[in-house]
Short mmCIF file of C-alpha atoms in Angstrom, two decimals:
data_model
loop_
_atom_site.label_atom_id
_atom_site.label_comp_id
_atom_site.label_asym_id
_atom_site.label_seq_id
_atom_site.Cartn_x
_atom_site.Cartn_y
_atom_site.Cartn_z
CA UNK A 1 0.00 0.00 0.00
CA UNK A 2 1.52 3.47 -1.07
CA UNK A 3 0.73 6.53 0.49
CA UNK A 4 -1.40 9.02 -1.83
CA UNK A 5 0.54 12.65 -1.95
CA UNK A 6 -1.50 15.32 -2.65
CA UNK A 7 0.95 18.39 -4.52
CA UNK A 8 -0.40 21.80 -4.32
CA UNK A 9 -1.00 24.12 -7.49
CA UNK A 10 0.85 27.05 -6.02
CA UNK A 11 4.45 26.93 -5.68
CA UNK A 12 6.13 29.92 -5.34
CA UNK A 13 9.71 29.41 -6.12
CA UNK A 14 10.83 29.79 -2.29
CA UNK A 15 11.39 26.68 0.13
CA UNK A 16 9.65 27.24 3.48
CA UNK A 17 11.59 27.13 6.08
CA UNK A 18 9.33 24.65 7.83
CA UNK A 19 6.68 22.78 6.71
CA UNK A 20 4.01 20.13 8.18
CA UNK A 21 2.60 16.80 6.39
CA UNK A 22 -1.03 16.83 7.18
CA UNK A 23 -3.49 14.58 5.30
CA UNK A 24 -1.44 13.71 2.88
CA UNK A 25 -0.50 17.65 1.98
CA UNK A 26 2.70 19.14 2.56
CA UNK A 27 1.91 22.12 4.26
CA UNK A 28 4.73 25.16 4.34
CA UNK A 29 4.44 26.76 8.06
CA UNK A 30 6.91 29.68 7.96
CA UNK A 31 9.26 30.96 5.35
CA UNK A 32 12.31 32.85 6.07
CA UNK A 33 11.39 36.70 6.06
CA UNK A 34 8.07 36.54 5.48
CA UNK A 35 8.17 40.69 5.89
CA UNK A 36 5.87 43.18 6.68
CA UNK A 37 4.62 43.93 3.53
CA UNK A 38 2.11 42.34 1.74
CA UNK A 39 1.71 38.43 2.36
CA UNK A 40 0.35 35.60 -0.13
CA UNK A 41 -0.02 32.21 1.81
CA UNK A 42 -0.84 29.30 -0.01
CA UNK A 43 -4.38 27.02 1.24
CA UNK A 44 -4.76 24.83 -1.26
CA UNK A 45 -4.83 22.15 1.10
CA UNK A 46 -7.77 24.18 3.31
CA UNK A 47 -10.91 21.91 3.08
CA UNK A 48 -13.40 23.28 0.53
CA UNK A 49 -16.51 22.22 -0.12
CA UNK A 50 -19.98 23.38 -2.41
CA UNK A 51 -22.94 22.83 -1.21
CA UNK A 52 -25.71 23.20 -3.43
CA UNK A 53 -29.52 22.32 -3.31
CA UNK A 54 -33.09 24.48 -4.25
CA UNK A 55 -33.25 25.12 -0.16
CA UNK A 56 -30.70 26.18 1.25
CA UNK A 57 -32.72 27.49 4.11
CA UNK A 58 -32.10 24.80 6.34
CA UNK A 59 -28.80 23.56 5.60
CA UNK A 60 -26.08 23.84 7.94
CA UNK A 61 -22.67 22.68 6.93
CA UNK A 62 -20.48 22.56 10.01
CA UNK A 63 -23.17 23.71 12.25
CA UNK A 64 -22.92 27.07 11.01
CA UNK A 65 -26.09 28.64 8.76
CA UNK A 66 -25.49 29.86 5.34
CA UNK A 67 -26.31 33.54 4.79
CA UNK A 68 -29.08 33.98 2.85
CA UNK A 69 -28.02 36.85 0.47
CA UNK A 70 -26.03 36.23 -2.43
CA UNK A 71 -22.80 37.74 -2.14
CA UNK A 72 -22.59 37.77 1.98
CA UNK A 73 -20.11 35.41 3.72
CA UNK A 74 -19.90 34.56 7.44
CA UNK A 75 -16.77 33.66 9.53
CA UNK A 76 -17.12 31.46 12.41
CA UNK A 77 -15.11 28.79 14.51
CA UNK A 78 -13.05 28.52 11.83
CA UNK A 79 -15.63 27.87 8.88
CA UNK A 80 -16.54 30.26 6.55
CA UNK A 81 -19.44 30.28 3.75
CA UNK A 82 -20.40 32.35 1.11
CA UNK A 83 -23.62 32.42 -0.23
CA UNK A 84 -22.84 32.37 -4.33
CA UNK A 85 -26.01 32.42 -5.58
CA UNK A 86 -29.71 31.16 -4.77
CA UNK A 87 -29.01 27.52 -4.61
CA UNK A 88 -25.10 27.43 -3.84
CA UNK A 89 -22.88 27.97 -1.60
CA UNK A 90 -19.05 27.54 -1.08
CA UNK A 91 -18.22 26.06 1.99
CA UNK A 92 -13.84 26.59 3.75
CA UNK A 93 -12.95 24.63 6.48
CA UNK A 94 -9.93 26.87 7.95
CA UNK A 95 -6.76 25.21 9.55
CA UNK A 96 -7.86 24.70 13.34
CA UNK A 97 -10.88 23.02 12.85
CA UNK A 98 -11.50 19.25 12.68
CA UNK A 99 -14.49 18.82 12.32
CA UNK A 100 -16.07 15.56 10.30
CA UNK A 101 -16.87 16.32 6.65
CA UNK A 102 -20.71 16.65 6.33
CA UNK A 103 -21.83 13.30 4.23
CA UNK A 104 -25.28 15.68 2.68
CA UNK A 105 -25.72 14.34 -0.53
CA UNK A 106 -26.17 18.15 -1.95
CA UNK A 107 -21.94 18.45 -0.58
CA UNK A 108 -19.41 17.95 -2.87
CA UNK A 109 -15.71 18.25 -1.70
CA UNK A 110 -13.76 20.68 -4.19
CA UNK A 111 -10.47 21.30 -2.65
CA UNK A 112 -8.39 19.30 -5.11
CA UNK A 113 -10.42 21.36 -8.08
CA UNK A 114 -9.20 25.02 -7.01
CA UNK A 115 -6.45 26.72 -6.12
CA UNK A 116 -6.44 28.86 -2.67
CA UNK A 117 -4.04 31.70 -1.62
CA UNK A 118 -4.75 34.28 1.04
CA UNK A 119 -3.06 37.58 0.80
CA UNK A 120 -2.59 40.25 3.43
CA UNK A 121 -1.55 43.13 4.20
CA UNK A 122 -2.60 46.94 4.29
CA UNK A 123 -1.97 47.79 0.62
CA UNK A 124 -4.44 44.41 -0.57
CA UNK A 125 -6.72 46.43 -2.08
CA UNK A 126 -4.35 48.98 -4.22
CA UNK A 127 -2.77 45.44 -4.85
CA UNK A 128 -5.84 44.10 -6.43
CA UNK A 129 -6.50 47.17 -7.83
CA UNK A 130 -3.98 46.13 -10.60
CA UNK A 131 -5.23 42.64 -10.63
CA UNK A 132 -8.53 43.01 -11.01
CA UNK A 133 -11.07 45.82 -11.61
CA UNK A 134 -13.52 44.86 -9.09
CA UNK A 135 -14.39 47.06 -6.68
CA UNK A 136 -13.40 45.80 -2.93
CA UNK A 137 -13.60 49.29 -1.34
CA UNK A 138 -17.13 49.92 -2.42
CA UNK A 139 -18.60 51.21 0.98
CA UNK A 140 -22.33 49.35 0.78
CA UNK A 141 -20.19 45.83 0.91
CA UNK A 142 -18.81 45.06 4.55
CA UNK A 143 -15.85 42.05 5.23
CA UNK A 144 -16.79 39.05 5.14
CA UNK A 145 -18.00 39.36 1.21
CA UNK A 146 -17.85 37.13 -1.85
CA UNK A 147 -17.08 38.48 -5.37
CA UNK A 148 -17.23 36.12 -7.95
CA UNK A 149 -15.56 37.79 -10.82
CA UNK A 150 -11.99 37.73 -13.19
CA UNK A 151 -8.73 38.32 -11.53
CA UNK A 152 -5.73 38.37 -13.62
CA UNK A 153 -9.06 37.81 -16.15
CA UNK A 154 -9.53 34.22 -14.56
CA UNK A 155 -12.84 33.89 -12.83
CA UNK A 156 -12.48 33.56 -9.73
CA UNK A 157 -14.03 33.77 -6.35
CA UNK A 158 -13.23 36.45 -3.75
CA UNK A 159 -13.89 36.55 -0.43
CA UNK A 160 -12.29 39.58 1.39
CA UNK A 161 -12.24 38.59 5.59
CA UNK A 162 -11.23 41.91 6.17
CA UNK A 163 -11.19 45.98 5.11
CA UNK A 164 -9.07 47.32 8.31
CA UNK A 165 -5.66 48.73 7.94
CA UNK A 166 -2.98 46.43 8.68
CA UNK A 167 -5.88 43.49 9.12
CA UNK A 168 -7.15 43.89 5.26
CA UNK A 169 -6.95 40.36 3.89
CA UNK A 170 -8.60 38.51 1.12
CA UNK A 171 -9.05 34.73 0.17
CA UNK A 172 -8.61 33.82 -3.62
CA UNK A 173 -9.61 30.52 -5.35
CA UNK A 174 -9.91 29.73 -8.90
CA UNK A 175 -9.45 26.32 -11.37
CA UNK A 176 -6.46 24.24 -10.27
CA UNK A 177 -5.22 24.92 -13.79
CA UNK A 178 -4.86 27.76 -13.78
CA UNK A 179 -2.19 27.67 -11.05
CA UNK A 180 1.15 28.46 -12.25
CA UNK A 181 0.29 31.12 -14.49
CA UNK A 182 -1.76 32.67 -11.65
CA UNK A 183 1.06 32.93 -9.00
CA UNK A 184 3.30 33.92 -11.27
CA UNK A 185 0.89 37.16 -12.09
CA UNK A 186 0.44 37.55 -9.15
CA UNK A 187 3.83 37.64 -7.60
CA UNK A 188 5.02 39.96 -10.43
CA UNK A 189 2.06 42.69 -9.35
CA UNK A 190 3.04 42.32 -6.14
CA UNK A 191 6.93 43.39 -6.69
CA UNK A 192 5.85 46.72 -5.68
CA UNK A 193 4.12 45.99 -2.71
CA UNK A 194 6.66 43.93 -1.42
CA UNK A 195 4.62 40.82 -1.66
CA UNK A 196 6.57 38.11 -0.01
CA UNK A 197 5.28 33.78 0.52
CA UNK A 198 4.29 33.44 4.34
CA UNK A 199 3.43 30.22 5.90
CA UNK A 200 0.24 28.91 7.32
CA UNK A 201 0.88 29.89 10.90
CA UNK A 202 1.12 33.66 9.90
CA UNK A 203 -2.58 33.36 7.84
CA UNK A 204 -3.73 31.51 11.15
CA UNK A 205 -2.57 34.30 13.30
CA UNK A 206 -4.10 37.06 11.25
CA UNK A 207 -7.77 35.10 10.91
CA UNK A 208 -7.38 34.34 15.11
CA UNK A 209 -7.09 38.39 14.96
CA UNK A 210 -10.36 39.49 12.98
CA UNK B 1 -17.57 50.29 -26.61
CA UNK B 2 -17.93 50.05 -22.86
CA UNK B 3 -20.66 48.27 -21.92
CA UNK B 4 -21.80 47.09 -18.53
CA UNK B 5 -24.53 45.00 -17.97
CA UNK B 6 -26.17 44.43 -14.27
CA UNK B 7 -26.27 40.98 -13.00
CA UNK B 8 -28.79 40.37 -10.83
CA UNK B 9 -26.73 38.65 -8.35
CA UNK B 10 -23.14 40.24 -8.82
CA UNK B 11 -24.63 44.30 -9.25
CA UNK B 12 -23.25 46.17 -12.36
CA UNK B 13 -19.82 44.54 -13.91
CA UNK B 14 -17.58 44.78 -16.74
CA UNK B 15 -19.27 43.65 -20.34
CA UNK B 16 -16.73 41.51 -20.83
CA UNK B 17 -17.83 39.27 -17.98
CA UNK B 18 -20.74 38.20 -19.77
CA UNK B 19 -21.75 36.05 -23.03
CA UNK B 20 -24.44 37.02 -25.37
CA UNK B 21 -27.40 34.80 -24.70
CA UNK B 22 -29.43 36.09 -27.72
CA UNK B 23 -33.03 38.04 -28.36
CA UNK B 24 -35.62 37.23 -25.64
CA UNK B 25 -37.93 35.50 -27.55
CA UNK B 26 -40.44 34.06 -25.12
CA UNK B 27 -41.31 30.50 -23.61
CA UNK B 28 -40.54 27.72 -25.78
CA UNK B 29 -43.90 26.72 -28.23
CA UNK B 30 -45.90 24.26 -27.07
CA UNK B 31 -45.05 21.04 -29.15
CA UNK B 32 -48.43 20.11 -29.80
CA UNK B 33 -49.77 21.38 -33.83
CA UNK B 34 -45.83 22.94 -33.58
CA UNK B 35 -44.78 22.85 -37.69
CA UNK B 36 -41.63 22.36 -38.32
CA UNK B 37 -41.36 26.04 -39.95
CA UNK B 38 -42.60 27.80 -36.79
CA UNK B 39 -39.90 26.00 -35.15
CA UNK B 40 -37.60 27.32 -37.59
CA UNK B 41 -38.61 30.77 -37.10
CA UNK B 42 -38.59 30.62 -33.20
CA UNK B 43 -35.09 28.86 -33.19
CA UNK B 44 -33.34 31.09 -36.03
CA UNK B 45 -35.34 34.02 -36.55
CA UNK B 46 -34.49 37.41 -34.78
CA UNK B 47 -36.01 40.52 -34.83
CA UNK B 48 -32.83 42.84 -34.68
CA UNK B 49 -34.62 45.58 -33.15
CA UNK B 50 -32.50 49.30 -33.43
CA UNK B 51 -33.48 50.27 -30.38
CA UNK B 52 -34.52 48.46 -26.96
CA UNK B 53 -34.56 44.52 -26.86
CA UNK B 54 -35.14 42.49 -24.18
CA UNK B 55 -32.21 39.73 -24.42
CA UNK B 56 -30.51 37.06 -22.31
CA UNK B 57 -26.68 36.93 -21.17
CA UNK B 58 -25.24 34.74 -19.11
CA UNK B 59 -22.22 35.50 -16.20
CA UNK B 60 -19.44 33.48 -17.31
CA UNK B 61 -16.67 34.83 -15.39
CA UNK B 62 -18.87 35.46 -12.48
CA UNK B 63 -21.64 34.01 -10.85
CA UNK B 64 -23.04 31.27 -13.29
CA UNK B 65 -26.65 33.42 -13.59
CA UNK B 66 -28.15 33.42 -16.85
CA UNK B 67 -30.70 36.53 -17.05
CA UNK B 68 -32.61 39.20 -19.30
CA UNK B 69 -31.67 42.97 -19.46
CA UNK B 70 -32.64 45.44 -21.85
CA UNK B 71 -30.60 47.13 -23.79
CA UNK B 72 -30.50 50.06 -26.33
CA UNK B 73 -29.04 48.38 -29.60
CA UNK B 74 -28.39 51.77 -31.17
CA UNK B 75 -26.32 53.24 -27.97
CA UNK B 76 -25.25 49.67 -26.73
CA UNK B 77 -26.10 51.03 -23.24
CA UNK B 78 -28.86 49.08 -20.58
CA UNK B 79 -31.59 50.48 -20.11
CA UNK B 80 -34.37 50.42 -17.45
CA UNK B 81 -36.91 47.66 -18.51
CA UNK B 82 -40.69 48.04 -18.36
CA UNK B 83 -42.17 47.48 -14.76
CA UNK B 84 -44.17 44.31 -15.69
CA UNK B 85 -40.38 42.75 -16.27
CA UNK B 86 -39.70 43.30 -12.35
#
């Protein structure tokens, strides 16, 4: 019997400085000068799931009710949905919690279909501002909030966990194949920023802080 | 041309988010006494109104909705539909 190893999407050219085998992914912790500027952390291997049925009234994946406007997201013990439209809903299952999969026959698990990064830092949103021409500081549209829309002109989905300062953060998923070419754009926008890889311990930290 | 177009889901976005769904032509005929040419006509035949059409586009890069607007051919700008459309 061999092991299954799951390989990420996102690599971003940098060894971490310690990483963690969990499920099967290998996880990168820290990385050496992770910086204060801006920071991309790669979750591909953050549980994701979609959850979709014509009522989605009374579904609770995780324990944790699904909000019932398109476009709103909620953020709690560790599991965050966003409502996508009137019979969907994405489903993340952030590092820290453990709790069983739900077996619903209307969840599907998608984490090996997408790739995940989280990037943070006060200058996000002039970031994404060359990335993508949605609009993340429009005032009506308070953290947590899903966009589904291009970035880099992939669609993607969006979810920005937070608008405040030096705690303005953002979650970013798209097609796993889309992967390479992705980070890659992205790292190059974020030259100016001073966009450097941090490890999962550091995107931990900063969602413990919201 | 700029265009935006207002999904109903996602709020007003980029044109380019969108694909062209075609004319809003109404429900589908009932099959019953359907002839083949009226089929013909509902399937291929457009009315390529200069002016305002009521026409479908879908959300491709965004939120998967498929939905009517309408929109002035001639200025390639939406426009406020009728109230019986809300």
């Amino acid at each position: 019997m061999v092991d299954i190893k799951r390989v990420s999407p996102v690599s971003f050219g940098k060894s971490p400085k310690r990483t963690e085998v969990r499920d099967n992914w290998t996880i990168a912790m820290e990385y050496d000068s992770e910086g204060q500027g801006l920071s991309i952390v790669d979750l591909s291997h953050v549980t994701r799931l979609d959850v979709q049925t014509g009522d989605l009234s009374g579904v609770t994946p995780f324990g944790v009710a699904i909000p019932e406007v398109p476009g709103q997201s909620v953020l709690k013990d560790g599991i965050l949905i966003n409502r996508m439209n009137g019979i969907q809903a994405s489903v993340f299952q952030l590092p820290g919690n453990g709790a069983d999969l739900p077996t619903d026959v209307f969840v599907t698990e998608t984490t090996e279909n997408t790739l995940c990064v989280a990037i943070m830092g006060k200058d996000v949103f002039s970031f994404m501002e060359k990335v993508s021409n949605l609009d993340f500081m429009d005032p009506k549209m308070t953290a947590p909030f899903l966009f589904q829309g291009p970035c880099c002109h992939v669609p993607c989905q969006i979810i920005t966990l937070s608008k405040d300062g030096d705690k303005a953060g953002l979650i970013l998923t798209c097609s796993r194949g889309y992967g390479k070419d992705m980070i890659h754009s992205l790292l190059d926008a974020g030259v100016e920023f001073n966009m450097k890889p941090a490890g999962e311990e550091k995107f931990s930290a900063w969602v413990a802080s919201l | 041309m700029a265009l935006t177009i207002t999904c109903p889901i996602c709020g007003k976005r980029n044109g380019y988010e969108f694909r062209y769904g075609g004319e809003d032509k109404g429900p589908r005929p009932e099959e019953a006494g359907l002839t083949p040419e009226a089929w013909c006509d509902y399937v291929h035949m457009n009315k390529c109104v200069a002016g305002v059409q009521k026409e479908w586009w879908f959300h491709k890069d965004g939120c998967g909705s498929w939905f009517t607007i309408h929109r002035d051919t001639t200025t390639n700008l939406e426009v406020k539909g009728p109230e019986a459309d809300k």
